[in-house]
Short mmCIF file of C-alpha atoms in Angstrom, two decimals:
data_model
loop_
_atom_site.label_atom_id
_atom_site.label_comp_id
_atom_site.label_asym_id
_atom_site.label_seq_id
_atom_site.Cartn_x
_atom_site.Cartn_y
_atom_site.Cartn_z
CA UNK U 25 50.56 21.76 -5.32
CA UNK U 26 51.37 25.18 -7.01
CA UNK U 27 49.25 28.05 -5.84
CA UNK U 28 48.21 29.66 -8.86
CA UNK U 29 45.67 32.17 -6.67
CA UNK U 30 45.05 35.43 -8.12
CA UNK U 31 47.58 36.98 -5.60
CA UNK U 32 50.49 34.92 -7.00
CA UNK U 33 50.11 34.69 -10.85
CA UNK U 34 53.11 35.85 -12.37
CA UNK U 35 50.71 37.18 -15.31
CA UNK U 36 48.10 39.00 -13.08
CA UNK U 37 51.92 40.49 -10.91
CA UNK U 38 53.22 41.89 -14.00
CA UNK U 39 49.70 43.44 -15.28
CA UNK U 40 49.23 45.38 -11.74
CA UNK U 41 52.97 46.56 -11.88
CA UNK U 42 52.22 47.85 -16.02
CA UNK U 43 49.01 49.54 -14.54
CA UNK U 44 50.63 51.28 -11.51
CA UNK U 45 53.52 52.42 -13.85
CA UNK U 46 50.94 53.27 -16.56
CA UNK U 47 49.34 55.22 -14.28
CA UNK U 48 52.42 56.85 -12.51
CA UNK U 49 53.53 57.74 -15.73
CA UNK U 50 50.66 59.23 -17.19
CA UNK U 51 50.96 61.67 -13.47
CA UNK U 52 54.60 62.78 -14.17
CA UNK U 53 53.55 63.10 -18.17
CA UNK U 54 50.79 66.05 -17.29
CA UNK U 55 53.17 67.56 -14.60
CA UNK U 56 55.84 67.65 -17.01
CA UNK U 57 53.49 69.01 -19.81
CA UNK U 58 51.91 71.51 -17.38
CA UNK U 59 55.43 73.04 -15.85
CA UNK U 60 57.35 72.99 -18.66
CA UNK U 61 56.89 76.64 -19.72
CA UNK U 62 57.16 77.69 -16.28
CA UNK U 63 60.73 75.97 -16.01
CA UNK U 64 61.99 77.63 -19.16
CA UNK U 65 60.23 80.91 -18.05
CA UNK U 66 62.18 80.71 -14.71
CA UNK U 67 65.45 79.47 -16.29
CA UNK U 68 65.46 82.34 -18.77
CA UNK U 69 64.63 84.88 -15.82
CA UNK U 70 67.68 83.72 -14.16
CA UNK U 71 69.90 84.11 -17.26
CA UNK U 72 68.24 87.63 -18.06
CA UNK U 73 68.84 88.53 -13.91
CA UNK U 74 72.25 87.51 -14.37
CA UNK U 75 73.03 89.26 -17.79
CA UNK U 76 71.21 92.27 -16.66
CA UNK U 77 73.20 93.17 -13.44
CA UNK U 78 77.03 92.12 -15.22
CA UNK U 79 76.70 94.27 -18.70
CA UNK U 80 76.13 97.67 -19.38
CA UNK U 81 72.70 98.96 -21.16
CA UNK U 82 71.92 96.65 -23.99
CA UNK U 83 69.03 96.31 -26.34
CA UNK U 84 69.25 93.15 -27.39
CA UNK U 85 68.48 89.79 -26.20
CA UNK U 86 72.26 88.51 -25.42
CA UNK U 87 70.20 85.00 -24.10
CA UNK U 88 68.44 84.10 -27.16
CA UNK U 89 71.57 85.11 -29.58
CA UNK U 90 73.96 83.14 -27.24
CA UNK U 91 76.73 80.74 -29.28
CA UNK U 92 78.74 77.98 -28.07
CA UNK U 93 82.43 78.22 -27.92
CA UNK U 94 84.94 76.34 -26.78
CA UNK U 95 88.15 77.99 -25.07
CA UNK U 96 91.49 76.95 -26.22
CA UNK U 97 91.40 73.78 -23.11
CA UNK U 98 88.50 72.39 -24.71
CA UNK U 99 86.54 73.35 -22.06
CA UNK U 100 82.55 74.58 -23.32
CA UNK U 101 81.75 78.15 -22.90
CA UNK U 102 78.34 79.87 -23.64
CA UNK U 103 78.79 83.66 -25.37
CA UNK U 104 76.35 86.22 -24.91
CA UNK U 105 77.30 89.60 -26.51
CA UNK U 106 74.93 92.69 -25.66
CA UNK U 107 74.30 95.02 -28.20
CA UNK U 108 72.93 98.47 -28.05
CA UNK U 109 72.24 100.18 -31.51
CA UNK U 110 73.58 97.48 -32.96
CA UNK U 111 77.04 98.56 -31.46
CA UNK U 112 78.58 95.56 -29.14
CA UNK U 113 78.64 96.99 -25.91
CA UNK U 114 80.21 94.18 -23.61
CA UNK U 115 80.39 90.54 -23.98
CA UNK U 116 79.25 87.62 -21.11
CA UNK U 117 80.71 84.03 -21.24
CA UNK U 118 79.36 80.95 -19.16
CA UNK U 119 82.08 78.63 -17.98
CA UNK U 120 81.99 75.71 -15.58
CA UNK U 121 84.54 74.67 -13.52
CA UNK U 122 85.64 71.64 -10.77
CA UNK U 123 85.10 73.21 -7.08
CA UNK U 124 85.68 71.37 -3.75
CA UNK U 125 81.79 70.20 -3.91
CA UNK U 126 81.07 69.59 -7.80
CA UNK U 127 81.16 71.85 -10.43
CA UNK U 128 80.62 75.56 -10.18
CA UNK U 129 79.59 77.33 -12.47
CA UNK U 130 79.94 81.36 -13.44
CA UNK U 131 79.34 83.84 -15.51
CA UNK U 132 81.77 86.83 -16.33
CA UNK U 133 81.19 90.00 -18.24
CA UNK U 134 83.97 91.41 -20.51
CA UNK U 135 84.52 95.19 -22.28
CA UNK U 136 84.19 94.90 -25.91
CA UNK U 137 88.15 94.64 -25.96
CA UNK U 138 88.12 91.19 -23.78
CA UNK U 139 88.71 92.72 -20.30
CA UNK U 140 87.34 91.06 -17.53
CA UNK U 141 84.33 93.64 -16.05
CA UNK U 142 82.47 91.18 -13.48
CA UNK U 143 82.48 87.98 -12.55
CA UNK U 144 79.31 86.20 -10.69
CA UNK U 145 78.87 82.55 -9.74
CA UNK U 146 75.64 80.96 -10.92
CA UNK U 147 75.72 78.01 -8.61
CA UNK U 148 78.48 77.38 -6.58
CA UNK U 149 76.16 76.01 -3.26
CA UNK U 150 77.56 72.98 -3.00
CA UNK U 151 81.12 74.86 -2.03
CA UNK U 152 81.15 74.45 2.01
CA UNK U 153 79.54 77.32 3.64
CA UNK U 154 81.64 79.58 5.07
CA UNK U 155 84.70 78.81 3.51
CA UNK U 156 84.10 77.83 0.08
CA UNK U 157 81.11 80.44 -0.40
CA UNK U 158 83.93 83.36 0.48
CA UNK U 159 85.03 82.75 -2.82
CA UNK U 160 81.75 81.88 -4.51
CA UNK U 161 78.81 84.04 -2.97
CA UNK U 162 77.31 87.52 -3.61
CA UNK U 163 74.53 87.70 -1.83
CA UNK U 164 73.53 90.33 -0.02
CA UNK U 165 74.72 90.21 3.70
CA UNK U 166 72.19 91.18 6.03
CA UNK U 167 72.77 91.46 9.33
CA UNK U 168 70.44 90.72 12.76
CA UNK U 169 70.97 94.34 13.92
CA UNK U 170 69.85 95.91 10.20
CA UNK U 171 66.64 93.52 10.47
CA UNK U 172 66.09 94.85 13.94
CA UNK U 173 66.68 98.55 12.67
CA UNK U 174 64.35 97.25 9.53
CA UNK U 175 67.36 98.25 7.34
CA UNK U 176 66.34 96.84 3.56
CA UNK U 177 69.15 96.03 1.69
CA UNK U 178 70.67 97.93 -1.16
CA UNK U 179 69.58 95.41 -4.43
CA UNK U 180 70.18 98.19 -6.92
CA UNK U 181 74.03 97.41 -6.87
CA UNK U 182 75.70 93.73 -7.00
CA UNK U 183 77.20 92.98 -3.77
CA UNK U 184 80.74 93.06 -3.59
CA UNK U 185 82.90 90.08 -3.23
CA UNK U 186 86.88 90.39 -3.00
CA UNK U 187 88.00 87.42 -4.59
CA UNK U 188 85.34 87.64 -7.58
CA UNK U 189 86.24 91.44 -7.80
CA UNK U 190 89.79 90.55 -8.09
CA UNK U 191 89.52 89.65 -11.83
CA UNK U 192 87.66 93.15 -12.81
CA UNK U 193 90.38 94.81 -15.07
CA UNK U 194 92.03 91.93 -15.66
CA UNK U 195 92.99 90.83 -19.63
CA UNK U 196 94.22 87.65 -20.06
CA UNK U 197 97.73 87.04 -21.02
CA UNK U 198 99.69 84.22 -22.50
CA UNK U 199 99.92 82.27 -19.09
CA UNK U 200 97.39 81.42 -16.74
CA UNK U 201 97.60 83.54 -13.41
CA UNK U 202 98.90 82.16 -10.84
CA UNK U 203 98.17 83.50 -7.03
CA UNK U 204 101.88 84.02 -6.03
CA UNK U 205 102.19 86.23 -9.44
CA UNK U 206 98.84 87.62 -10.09
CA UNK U 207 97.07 89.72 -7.87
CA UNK U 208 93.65 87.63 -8.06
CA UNK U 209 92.64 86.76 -4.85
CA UNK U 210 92.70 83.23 -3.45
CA UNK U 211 90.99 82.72 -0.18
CA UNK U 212 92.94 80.83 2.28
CA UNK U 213 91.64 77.61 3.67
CA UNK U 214 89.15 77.56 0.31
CA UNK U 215 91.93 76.15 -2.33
CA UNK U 216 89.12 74.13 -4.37
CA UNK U 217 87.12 76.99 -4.60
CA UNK U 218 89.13 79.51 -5.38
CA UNK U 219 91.38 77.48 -8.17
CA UNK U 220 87.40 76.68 -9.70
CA UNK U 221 86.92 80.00 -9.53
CA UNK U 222 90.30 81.15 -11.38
CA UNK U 223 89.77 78.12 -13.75
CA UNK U 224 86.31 79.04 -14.80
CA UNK U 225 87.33 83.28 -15.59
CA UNK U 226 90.39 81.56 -17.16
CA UNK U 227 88.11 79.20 -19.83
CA UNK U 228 85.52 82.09 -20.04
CA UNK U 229 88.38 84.64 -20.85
CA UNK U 230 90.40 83.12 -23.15
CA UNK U 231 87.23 81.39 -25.27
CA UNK U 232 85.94 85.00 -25.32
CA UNK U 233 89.86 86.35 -26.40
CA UNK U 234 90.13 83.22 -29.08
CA UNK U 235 86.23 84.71 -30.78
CA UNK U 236 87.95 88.15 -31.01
CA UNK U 237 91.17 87.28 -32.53
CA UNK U 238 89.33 84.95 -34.79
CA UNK U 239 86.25 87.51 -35.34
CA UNK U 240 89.37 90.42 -36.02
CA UNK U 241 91.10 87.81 -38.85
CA UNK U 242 88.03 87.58 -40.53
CA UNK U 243 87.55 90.85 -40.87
CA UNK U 244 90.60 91.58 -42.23
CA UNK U 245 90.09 89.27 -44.71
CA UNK F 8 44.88 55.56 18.44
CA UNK F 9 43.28 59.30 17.38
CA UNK F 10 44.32 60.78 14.03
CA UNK F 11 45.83 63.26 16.61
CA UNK F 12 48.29 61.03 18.03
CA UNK F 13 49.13 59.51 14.63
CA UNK F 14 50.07 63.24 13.84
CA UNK F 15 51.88 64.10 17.47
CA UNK F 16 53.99 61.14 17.29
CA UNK F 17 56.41 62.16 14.77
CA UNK F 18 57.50 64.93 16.17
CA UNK F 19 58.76 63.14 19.40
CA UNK F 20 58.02 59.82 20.34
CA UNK F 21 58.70 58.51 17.28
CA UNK F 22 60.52 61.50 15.34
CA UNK F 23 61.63 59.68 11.90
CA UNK F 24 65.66 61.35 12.48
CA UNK F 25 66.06 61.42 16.48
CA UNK F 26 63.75 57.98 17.56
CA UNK F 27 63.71 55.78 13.83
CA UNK F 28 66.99 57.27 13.18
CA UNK F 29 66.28 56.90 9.01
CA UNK F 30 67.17 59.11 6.62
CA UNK F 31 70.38 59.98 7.04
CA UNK F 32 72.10 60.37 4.31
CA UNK F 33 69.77 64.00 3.61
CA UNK F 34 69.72 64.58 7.14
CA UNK F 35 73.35 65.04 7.02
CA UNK F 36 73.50 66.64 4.17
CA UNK F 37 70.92 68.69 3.55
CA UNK F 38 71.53 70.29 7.25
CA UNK F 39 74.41 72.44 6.54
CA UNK F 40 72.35 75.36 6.77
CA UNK F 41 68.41 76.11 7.74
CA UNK F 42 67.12 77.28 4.58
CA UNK F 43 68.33 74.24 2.74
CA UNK F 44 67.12 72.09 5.99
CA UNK F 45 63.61 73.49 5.61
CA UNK F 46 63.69 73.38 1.86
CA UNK F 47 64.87 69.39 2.52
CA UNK F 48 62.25 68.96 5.07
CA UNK F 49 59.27 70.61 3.12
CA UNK F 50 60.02 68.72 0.22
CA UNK F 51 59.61 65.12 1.78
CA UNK F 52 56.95 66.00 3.99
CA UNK F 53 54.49 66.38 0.35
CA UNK F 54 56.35 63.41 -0.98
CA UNK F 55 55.61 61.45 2.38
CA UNK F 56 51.70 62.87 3.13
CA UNK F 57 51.59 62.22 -1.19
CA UNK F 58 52.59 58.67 -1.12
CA UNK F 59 50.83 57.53 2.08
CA UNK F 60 47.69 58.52 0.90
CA UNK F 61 47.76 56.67 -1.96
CA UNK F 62 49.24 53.65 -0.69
CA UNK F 63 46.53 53.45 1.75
CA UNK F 64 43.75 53.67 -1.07
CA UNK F 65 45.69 51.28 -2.60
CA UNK F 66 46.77 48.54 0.21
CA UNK F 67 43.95 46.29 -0.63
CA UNK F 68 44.30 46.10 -4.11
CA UNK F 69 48.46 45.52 -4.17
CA UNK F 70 49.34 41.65 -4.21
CA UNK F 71 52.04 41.57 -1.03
CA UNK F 72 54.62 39.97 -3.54
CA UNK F 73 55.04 43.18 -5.53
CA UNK F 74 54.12 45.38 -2.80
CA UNK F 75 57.88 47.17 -2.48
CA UNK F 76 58.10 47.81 -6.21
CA UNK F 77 54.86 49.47 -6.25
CA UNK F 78 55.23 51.46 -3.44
CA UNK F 79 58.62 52.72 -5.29
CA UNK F 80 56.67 53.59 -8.51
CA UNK F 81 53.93 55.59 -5.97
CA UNK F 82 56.97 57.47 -4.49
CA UNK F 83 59.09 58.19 -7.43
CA UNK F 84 55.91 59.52 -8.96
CA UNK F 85 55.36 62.25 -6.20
CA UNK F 86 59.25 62.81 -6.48
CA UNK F 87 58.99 63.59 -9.99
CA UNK F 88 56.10 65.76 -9.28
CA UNK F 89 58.07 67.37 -6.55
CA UNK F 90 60.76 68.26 -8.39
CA UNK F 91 59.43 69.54 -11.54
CA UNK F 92 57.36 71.67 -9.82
CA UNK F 93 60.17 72.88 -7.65
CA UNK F 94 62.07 73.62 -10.84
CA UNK F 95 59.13 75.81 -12.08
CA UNK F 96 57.65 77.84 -9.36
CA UNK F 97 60.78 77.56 -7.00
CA UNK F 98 64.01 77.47 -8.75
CA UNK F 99 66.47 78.55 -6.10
CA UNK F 100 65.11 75.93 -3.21
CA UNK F 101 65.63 73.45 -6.88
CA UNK F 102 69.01 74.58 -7.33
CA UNK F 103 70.20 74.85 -3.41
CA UNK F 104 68.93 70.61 -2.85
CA UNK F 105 70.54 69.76 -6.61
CA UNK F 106 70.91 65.90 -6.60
CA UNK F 107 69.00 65.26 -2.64
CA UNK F 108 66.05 65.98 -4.36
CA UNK F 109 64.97 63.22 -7.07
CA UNK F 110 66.73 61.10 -4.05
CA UNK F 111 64.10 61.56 -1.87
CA UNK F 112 62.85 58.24 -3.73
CA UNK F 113 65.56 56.34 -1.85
CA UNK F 114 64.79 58.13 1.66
CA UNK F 115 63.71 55.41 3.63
CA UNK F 116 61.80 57.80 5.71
CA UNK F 117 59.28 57.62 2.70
CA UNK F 118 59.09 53.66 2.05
CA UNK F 119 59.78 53.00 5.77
CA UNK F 120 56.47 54.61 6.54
CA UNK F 121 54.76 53.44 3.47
CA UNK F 122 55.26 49.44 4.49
CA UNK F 123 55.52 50.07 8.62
CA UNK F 124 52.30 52.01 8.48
CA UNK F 125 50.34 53.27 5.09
CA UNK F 126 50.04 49.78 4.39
CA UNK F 127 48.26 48.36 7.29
CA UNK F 128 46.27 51.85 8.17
CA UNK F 129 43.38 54.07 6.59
CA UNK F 130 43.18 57.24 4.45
CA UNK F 131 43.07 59.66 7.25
CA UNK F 132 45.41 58.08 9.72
CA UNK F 133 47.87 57.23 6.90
CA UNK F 134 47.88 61.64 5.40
CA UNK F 135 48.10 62.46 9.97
CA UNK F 136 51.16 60.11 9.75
CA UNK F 137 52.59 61.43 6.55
CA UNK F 138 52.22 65.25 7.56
CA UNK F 139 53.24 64.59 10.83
CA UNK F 140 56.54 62.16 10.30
CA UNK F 141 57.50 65.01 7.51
CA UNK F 142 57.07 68.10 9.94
CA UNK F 143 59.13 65.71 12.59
CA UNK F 144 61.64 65.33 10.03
CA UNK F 145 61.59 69.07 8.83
CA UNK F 146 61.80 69.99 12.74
CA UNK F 147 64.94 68.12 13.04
CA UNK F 148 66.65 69.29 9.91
CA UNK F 149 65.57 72.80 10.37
CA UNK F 150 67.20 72.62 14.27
CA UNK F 151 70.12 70.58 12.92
CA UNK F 152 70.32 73.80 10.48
CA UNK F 153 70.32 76.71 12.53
CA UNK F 154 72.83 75.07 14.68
CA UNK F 155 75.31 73.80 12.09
CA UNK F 156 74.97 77.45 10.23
CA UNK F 157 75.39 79.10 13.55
CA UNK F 158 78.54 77.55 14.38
CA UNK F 159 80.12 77.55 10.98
CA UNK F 160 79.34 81.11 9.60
CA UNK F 161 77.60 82.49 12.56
CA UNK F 162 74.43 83.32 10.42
CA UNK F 163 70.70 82.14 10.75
CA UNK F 164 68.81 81.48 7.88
CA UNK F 165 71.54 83.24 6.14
CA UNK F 166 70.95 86.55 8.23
CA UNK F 167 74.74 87.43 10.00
CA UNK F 168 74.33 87.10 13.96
CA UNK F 169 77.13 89.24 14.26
CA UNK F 170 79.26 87.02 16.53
CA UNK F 171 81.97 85.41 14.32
CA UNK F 172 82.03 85.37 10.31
CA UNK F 173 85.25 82.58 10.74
CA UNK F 174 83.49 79.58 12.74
CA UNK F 175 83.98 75.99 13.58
CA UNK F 176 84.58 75.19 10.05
CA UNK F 177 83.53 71.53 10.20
CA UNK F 178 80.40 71.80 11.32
CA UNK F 179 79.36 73.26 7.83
CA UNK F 180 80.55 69.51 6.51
CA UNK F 181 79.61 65.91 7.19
CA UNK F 182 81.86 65.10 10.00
CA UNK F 183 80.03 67.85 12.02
CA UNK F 184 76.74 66.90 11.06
CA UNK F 185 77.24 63.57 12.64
CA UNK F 186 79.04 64.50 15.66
CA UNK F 187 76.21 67.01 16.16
CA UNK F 188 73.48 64.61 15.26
CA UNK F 189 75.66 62.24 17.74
CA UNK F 190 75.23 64.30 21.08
CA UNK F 191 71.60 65.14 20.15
CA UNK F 192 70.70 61.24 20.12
CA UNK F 193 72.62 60.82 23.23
CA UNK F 194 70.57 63.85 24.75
CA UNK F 195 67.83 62.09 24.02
CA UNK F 196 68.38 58.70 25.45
CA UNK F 197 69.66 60.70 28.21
CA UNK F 198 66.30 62.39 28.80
CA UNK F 199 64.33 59.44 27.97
CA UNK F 200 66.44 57.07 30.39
CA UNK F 201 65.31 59.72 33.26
CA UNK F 202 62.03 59.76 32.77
CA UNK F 203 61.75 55.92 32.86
CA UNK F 204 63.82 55.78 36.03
CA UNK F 205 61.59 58.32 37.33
CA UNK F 206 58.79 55.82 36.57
CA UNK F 207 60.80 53.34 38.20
CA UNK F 208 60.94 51.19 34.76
CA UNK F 209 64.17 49.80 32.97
CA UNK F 210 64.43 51.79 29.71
CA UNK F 211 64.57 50.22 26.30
CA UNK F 212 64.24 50.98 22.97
CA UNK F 213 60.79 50.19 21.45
CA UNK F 214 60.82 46.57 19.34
CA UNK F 215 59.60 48.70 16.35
CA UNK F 216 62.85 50.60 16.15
CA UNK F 217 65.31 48.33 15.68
CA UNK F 218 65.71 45.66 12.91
CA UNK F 219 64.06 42.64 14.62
CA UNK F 220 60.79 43.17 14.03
CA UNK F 221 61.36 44.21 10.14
CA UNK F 222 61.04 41.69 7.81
CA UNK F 223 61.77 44.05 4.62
CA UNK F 224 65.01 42.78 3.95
CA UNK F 225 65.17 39.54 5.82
CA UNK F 226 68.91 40.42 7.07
CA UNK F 227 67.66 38.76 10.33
CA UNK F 228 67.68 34.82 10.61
CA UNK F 229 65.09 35.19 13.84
CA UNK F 230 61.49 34.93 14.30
CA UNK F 231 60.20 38.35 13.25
CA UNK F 232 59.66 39.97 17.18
CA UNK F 233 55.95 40.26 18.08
CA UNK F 234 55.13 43.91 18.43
CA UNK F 235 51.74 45.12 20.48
#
């Protein structure tokens, strides 16, 4: 005979599972209402951070005026340009690029004539510590004997990193630099890294180089 | 047994990594370095204290035939919860565990406790067992952690030791984690093989930790083994 108890109903089965996900999704719906502004507060704080401690003095709000570009490889790259009195003062591009654990991605600062200023690396902590982070990380290094001595590190100034703060100076030319030609660092042992790293400033530059030429010809027009 | 013991157990005698040996997948790779580990750990311990509580409220209500995919929905929930509020209030820890976080759902640290123990047990017992398999599990990571940073980078909690800033490169990846995680279970069986011969009994793992008392997947053709 076919049980047709409470328990095993298919009817009864699907109602309990439509209440528990009613109910589960009603949870996540007033979390996600109730930390929404919070998650854009914190993601613009990062992008503000970031913006703040690669470009000179601006008084503008680079985040909210940002534009997508794409560089001349197709690849996507965010603009920010800072302003101050309405005179551009320094331009920041977002670029993403392939590393040895996912995508990294980076933000670098340029002079109003497209020279590369700074170059940080927004998330790049999937790179394998150690090696990969050589390339990637800024942080500040503390050390066991300055948290002994109670030594507080210096925040005021970004902490340097030789491979990053191999592109400062740097204007793109026609060809992509290479390591054997170019005297951008690569970090040895940390190929994935370091080519993500050169492929990202190379997207971010020339997208930012492309918006000046074509920002000039307009001009002169 | 007290809601003490249900609590005590998961940090040794029945520690969710080193004893259960689940979770694995963001054992090894969430250990790479102690903050992430601890990040990792704290994470699932809420998800697991979260989800056992209300799985216990529920237990009586949940028809056993749809008892998995409910327990899913319960967990996912918290995970979601988790998460966003990660994202808000603690964006770097959000960023560091990227794509190990919304898989906590699939830790089977979470659902392995929900149907071996939540199910069957009361409210208090079930949040002891919750907050004490997730500290067990945060332990673990968090020594796995220090150990793996130490040796790769020679820092702690990203702080430099001052000993080596080259390490032993592969203990930063994978590989190490499980050759690492590897001698720790054999220290263990080593220790715990002592102590029984001490007691003058032949050591063997617990029924409850392998697969033949389980019946959640039914891989096994045998009679589920009686447990006590």
């Amino acid at each position: 005979m076919k049980d047709m108890t409470k328990a095993s109903n298919p009817f009864y089965l699907a109602f309990f599972l439509l209440v528990v996900c009613g109910v589960s999704t009603l949870v996540m719906a007033v979390t996600a209402v109730k930390t929404d502004a919070p998650i854009r507060a914190a993601q613009a704080k990062e992008t503000a951070d970031s913006l703040k401690m690669i470009l000179p003095p601006f008084d503008n709000d680079p985040a909210a005026e940002a534009i997508d570009i794409t560089s001349p490889d197709g690849e996507p790259v965010k603009l920010y340009t800072a302003k101050n009195g309405g005179l551009v003062v320094g331009y920041a591009a977002e670029a993403a690029a392939s590393g040895f654990g996912g995508k990294v991605a980076g933000i670098v600062s340029f002079k109003p004539d497209g020279t590369i200023d700074t170059v940080i690396i927004k998330s790049g902590h999937a790179e394998t510590p150690g090696i990969g982070t050589k390339v990637t990380d800024r942080s500040v290094k503390r050390t066991i004997s300055d948290v002994v001595k109670g030594v507080k590190p210096d925040t005021s100034k970004l902490p340097p990193n030789a491979a990053l703060d191999s592109y400062s100076g740097v204007k793109p030319g026609d060809a992509k630099w290479t390591k054997e030609k170019d005297a951008v660092h690569f970090v040895s042992g940390a190929t994935y890294s370091s080519n993500a790293v050169c492929d990202l400033v190379w997207y971010a530059a020339t997208a930012v180089r492309a918006h000046l030429a074509a920002a000039e010809k307009k001009e002169a027009n | 047994m007290s809601i003490f013991k249900e609590f005590t157990k998961g940090f040794w005698k029945e520690n969710p990594v080193l004893v259960l040996v689940l979770g694995m997948c963001p054992t090894l790779a969430t250990s790479s370095d102690a903050v992430k580990g601890l990040a990792m750990g704290l994470a699932t311990t809420f998800v697991l204290m979260g989800s056992n509580l209300v799985i216990s409220v529920i237990r009586k209500l949940v028809p056993g035939k749809i008892r998995i995919p409910c327990y899913i929905v319960v967990i996912a929930t918290f995970v979601t919860v988790v998460k966003l509020l990660m994202q808000a209030f603690a964006p770097e820890a959000y960023q560091t565990l990227g794509i190990f976080l919304p898989l906590i759902v699939v830790n089977c640290i979470v659902l392995g406790r929900a149907e071996a123990f939540a199910s069957k047990n009361g409210l208090l017992a079930s949040a002891a067992d919750g907050l004490g398999m997730g500290l067990g599990f945060t332990f673990v990571l968090v020594c796995l952690g220090c150990i793996r940073e130490f040796l790769a980078a020679g820092t702690l909690f990203g702080i430099s030791m001052q000993c080596w800033d080259n390490g032993f490169a592969i203990m930063g990846q994978a590989p190490g984690g499980f050759i690492l995680l590897g001698l720790i279970l054999a220290g263990m069986n080593l220790l715990n093989m002592r102590k029984a011969k001490k007691a003058g009994i032949k050591y063997e793992p617990p029924a409850e930790f392998d697969c033949r008392h389980c019946s959640i997947c039914k891989l096994s053709t045998e009679e589920p083994v009686k447990t006590k």
